[in-house]
Coordinates of C-alpha atoms in Angstrom, one line a residue:
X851 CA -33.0 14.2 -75.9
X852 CA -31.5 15.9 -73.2
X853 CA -31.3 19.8 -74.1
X854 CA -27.5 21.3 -72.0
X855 CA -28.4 24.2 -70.6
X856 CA -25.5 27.2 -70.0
X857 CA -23.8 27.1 -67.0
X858 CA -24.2 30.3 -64.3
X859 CA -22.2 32.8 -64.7
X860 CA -22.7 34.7 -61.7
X861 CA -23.2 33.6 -57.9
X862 CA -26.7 35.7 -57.8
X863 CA -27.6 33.8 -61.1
X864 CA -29.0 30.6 -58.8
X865 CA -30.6 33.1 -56.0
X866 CA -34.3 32.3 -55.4
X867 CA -36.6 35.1 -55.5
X868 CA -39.6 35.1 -53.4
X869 CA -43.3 34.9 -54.6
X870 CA -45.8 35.3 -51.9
X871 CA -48.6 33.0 -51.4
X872 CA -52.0 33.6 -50.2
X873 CA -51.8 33.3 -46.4
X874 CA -55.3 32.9 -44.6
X875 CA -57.4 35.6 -44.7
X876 CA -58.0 37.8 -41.3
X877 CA -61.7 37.5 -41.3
X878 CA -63.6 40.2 -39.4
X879 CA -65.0 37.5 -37.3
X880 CA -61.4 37.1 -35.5
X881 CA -61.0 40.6 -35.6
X882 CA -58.6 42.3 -38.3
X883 CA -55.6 43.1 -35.5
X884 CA -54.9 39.2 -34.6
X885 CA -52.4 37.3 -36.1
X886 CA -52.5 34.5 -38.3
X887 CA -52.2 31.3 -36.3
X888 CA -48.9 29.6 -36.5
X889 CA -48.5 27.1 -38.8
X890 CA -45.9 23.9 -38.9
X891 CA -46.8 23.0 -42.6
X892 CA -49.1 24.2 -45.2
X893 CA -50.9 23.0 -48.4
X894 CA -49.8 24.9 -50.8
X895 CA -52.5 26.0 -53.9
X896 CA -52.2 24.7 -57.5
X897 CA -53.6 27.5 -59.0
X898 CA -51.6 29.6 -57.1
X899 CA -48.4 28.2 -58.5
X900 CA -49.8 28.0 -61.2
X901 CA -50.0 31.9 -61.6
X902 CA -47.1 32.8 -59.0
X903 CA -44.6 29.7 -59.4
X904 CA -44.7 28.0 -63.2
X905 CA -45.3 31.4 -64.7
X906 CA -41.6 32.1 -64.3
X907 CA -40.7 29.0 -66.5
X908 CA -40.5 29.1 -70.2
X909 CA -43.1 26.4 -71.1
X910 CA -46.3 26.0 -72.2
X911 CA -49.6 27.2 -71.0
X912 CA -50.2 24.8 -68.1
X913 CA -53.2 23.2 -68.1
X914 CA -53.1 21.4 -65.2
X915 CA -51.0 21.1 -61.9
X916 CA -52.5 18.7 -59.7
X917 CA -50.9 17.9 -55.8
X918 CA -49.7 14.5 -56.7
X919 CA -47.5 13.4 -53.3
X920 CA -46.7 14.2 -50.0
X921 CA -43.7 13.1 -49.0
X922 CA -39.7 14.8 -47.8
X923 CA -41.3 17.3 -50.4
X924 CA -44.4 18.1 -52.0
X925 CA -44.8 16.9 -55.6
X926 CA -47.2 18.7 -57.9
X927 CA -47.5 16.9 -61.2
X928 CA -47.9 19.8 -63.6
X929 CA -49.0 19.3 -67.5
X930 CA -48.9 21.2 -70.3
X931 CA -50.6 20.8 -73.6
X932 CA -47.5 18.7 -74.9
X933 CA -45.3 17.9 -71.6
X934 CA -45.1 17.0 -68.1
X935 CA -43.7 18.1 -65.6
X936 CA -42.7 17.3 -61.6
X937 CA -42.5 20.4 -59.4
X938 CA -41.2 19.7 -56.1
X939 CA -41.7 22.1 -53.1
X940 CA -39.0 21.5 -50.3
X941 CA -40.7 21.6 -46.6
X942 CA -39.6 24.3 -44.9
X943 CA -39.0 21.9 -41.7
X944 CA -37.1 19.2 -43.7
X945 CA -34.8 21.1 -45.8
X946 CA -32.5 24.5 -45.9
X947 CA -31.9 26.9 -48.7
X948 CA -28.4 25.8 -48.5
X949 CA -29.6 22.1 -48.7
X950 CA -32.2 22.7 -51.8
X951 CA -29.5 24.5 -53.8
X952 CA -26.9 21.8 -53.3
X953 CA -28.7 19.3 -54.6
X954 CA -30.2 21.2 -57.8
X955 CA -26.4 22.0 -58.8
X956 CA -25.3 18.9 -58.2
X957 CA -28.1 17.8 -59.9
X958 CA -27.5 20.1 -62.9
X959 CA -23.7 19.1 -62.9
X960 CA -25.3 15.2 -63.9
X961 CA -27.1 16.5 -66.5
X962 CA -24.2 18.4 -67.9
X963 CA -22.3 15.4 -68.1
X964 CA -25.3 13.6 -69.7
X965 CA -26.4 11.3 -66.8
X966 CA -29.5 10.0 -66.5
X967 CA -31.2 11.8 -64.3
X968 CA -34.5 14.1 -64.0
X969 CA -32.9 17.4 -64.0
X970 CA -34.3 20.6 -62.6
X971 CA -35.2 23.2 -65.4
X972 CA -34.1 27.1 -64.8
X973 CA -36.3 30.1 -64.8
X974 CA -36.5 32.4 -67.5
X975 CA -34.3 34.6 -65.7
X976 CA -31.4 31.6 -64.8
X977 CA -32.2 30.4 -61.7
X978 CA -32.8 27.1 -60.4
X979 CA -35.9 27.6 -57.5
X980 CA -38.6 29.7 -57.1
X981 CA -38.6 30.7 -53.0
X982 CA -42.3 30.7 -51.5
X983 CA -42.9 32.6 -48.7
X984 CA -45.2 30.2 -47.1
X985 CA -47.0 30.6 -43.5
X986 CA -44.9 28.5 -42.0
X987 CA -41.6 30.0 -43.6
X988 CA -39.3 29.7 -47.1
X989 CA -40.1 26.8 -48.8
X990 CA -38.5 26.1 -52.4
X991 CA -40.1 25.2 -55.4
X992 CA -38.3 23.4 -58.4
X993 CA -39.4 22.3 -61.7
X994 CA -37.8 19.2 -62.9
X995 CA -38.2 17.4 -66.4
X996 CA -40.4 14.1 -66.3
X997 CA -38.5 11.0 -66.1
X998 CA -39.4 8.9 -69.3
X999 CA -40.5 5.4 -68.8
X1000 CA -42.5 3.8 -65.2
X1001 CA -41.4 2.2 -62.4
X1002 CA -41.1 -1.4 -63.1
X1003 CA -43.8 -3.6 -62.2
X1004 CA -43.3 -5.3 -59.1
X1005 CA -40.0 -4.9 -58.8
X1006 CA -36.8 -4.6 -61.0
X1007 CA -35.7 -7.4 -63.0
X1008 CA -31.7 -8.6 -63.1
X1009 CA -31.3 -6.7 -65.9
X1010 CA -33.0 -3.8 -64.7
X1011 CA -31.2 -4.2 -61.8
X1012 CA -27.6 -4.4 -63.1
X1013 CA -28.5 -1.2 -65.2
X1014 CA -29.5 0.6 -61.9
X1015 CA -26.3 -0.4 -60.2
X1016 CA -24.0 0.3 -63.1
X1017 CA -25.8 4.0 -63.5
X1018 CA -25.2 4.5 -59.5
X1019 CA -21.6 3.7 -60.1
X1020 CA -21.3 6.7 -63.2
X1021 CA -22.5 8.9 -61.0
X1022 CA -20.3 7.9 -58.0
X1023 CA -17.1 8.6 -60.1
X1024 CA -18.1 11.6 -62.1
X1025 CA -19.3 13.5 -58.5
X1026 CA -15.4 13.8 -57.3
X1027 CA -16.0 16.4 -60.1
X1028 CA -18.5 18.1 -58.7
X1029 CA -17.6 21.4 -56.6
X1030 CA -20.3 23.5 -55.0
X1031 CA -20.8 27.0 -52.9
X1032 CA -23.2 25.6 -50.9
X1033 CA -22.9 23.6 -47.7
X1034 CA -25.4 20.1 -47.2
X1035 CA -24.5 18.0 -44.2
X1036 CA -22.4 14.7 -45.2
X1037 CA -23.3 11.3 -44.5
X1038 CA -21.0 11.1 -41.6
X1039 CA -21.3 8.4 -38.6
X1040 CA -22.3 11.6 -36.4
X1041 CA -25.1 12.2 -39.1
X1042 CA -26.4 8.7 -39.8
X1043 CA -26.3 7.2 -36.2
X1044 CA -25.8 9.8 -33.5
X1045 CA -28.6 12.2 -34.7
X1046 CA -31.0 9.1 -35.7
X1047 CA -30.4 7.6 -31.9
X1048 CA -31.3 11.3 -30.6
X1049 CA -34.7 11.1 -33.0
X1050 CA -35.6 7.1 -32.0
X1051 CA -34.4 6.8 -28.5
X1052 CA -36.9 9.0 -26.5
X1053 CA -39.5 6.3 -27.7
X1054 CA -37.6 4.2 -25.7
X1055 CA -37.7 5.4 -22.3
X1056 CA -40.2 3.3 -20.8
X1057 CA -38.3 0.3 -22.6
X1058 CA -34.5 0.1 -21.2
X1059 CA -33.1 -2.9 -22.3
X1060 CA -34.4 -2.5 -26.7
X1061 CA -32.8 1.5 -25.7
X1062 CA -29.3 -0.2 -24.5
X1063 CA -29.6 -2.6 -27.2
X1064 CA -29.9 0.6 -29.6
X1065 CA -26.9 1.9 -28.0
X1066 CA -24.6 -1.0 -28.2
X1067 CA -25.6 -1.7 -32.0
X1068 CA -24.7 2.0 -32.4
X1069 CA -21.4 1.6 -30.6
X1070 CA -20.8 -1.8 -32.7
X1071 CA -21.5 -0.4 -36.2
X1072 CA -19.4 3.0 -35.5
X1073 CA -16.5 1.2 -34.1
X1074 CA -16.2 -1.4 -37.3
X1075 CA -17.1 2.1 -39.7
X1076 CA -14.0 4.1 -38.2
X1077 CA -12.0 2.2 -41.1
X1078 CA -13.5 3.0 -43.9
X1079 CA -11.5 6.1 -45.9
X1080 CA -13.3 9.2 -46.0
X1081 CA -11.7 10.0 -49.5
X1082 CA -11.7 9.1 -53.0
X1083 CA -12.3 7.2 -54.2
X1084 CA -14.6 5.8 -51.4
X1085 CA -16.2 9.1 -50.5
X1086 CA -17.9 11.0 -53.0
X1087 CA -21.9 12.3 -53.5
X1088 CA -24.4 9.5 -52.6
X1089 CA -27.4 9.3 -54.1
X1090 CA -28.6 8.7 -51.0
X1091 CA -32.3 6.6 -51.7
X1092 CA -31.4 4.3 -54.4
X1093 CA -33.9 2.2 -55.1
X1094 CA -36.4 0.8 -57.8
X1095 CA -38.7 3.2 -56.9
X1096 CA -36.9 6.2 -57.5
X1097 CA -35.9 5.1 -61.2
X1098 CA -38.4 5.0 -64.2
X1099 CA -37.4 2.6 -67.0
X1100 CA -38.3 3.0 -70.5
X1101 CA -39.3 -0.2 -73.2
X1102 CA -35.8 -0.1 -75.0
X1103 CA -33.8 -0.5 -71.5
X1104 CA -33.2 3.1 -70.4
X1105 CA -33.4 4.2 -66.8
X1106 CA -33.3 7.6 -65.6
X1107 CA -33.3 8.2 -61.9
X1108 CA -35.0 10.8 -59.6
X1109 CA -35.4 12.0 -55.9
X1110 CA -32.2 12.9 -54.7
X1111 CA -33.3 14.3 -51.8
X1112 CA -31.3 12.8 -49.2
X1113 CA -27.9 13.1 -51.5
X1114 CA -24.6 14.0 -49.8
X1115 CA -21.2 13.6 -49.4
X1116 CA -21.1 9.9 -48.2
X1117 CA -19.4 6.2 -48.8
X1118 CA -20.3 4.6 -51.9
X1119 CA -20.6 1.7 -50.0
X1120 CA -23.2 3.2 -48.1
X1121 CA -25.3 4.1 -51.0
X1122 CA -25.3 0.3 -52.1
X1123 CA -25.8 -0.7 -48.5
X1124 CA -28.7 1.7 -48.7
X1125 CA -29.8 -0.5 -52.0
X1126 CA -29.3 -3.5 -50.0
X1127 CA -31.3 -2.6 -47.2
X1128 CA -34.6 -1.5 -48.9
X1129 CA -34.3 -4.6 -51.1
X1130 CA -34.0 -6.2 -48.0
X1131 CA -36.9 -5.1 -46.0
X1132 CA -38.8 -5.1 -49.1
X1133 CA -38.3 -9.3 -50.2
X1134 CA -35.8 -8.8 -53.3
X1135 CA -34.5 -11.8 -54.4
X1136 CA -30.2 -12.1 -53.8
X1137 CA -30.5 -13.0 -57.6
X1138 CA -31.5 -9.6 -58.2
X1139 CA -29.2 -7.8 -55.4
X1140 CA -26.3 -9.4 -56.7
X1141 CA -27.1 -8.4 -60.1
X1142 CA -27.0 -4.3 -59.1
X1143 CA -23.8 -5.1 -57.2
X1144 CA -22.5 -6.7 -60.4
X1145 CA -23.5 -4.0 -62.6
X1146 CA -21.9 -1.3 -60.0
X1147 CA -18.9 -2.8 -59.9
X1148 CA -18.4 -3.6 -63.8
X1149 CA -18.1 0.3 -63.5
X1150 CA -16.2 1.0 -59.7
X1151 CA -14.9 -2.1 -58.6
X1152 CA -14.9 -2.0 -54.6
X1153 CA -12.2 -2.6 -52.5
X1154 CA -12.6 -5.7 -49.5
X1155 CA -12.6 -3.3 -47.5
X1156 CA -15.9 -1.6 -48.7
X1157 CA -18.0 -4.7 -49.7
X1158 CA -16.8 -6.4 -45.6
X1159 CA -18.7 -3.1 -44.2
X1160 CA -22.0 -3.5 -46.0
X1161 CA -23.5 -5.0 -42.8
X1162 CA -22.9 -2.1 -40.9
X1163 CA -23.6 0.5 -43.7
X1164 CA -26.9 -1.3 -43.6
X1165 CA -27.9 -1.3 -40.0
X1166 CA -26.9 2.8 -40.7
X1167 CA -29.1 3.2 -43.3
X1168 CA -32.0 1.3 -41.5
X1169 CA -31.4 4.0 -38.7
X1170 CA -31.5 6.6 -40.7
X1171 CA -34.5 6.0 -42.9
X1172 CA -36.4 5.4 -39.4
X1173 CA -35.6 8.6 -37.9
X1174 CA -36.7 10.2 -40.9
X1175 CA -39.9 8.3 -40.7
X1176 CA -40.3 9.7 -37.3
X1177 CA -39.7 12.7 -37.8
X1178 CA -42.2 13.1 -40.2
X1179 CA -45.3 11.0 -38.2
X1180 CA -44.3 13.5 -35.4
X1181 CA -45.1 16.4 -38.0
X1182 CA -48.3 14.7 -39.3
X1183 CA -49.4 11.2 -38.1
X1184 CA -48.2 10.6 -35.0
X1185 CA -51.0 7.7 -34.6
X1186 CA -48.5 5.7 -36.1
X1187 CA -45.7 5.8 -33.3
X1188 CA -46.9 3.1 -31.5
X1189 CA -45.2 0.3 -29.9
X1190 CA -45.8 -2.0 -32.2
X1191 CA -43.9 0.4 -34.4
X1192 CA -40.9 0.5 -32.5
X1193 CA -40.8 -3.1 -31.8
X1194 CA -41.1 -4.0 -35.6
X1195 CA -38.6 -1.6 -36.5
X1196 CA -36.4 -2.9 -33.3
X1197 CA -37.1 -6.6 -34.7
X1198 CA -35.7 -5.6 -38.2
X1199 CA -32.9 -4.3 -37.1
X1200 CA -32.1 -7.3 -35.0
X1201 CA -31.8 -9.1 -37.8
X1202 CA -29.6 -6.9 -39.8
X1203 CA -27.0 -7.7 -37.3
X1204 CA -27.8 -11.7 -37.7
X1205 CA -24.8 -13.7 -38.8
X1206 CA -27.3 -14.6 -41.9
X1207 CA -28.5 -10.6 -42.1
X1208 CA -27.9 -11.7 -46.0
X1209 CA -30.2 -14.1 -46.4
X1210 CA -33.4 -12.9 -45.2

């Protein structure tokens, strides 16, 4: 079902073009000479993509294009008389031009190669985002197909579970493939520690012994990390947020994954780490963890090596995903960054580095 589309052929062929968008109107009541107030993050209008965004995609008269999620991105879910869609607008905060276009390529290389992936669509004149010149600066707007199917109901099943591993592991091997122009920070120890202690530990000032405790885990996890290879085939594209929530599955047993928005050069291991943890946090069974590990490795076998770090890849990726929380609460619900936050994140991670991290 999956429709290959050319390849570029030129390096401007994936430049965005800018679209403005209706800033906020200079009443006379402020005065027509005073600037618009700075803004950190705006809402951006469905009718106004409609008109300024979707109109430069070869598809149907859209009838719809509702604000569907707020999340790393903004998801509109936009319809057509036939179709739907998923456009995503980067935040202009979160993630760079450089950062958006690496992921649609790689993204694009997948679909080349017939993975199962939602896969961004081009405009009609080849390129693969629409740059919005929002108040608070570029933002990036990309179209993507909609992923057949629906997340599972309550949670993945071994089956679905084995299929989601095995799928993880195709894409692992076909991205030492992949080569692009554009720079997106790797998954490095720098990256998933240093910069998420730099986010976290501030909350920690009037607490000294949970902020050494933060510190010493840090030191711990890096020191065991240093081993791992940082080449192939250990190091290739993660995913980056693989879990059952980013996947729809279809009746007959298909799967087609979604939301690569934290993908980057990383460990394999750390993108089933990553697995592990949310399954973790989250109350999936070890019959069903052991079932995506199984269906990984019927693909990419991992060395001892790999599989001996997961407790550390996990307490990285717990790290990471809370920085990224807090980041965003700072931008929009701060209410939320209260002590008993911290101390419940703080408490997880405790017993990630439990001898039986495994088992809860």
């Amino acid at each position: 079902m999956m429709q290959l589309y050319p390849a570029p052929t030129r390096l401007q062929s994936l430049d965005a073009h800018r679209v403005p968008v209706m800033r906020p109107h200079r009443g006379s009541q402020l005065g027509s000479d005073r600037p618009t107030f700075p803004t950190i993050y705006s809402s951006l209008s469905p009718q106004a993509l409609i008109s300024d965004v979707l109109s430069s995609y070869d598809i149907e008269r859209v009838i719809s294009c509702q604000f569907w999620n707020r999340g790393l991105s903004d998801v509109y879910l936009v319809q057509t008389i036939t179709r739907s869609y998923i456009l995503r607008v980067s935040h202009h905060h979160w993630r760079s031009r450089s950062d958006v276009y690496f992921e649609l390529e790689f993204l694009s290389f997948c679909r080349d190669r017939c993975l199962p992936i939602a896969y961004p669509l081009r405009t009609t004149d080849n390129r693969l985002a629409v740059e919005i010149n929002a108040p608070e600066g570029e933002r990036y707007a990309a179209l993507f197909v909609f992923a057949e199917g629906e997340v599972p109901l309550g949670d993945v099943n071994p089956t679905q579970s084995y299929l989601l591993g095995e799928t993880l592991a195709r894409i692992h091997e076909a991205a030492h493939l992949f080569r692009s122009r554009y720079h997106r920070e790797p998954l490095s120890l720098e990256y998933l520690f240093d910069r998420s202690l730099h986010v976290i530990s501030p909350f920690f000032s009037h607490r000294p012994c949970d902020r050494d405790y933060l510190n010493q885990t840090i030191a711990d996890s890096k020191a065991r990390l240093e081993a791992l290879p940082q080449s192939e085939p250990h190091w290739t594209i993660c995913w980056g947020d693989p879990h059952s929530g980013n996947a729809h599955f279809t009746p007959d047993g298909r799967v087609t994954l979604f939301d690569f928005d934290q993908c980057g050069y990383g460990w394999r291991a750390f993108d089933v780490a990553k697995f592990l943890h949310i399954a973790l946090r989250t109350g999936i069974s070890r019959k069903i963890r052991d079932a995506f590990l199984v269906g990984y490795e019927s693909v990419s076998p991992l060395e001892p090596i790999e599989t001996e770090m997961f407790q550390p890849l996990t307490q990285a990726a717990h790290l990471w995903s809370w920085a990224i929380a807090v980041n965003n609460a700072m931008m929009d619900n701060h209410s939320r960054l209260d002590n008993s936050y911290f101390s419940q994140r703080l408490e997880q991670l405790k017993l990630l580095r439990s001898p039986d991290w495994g088992l809860f």
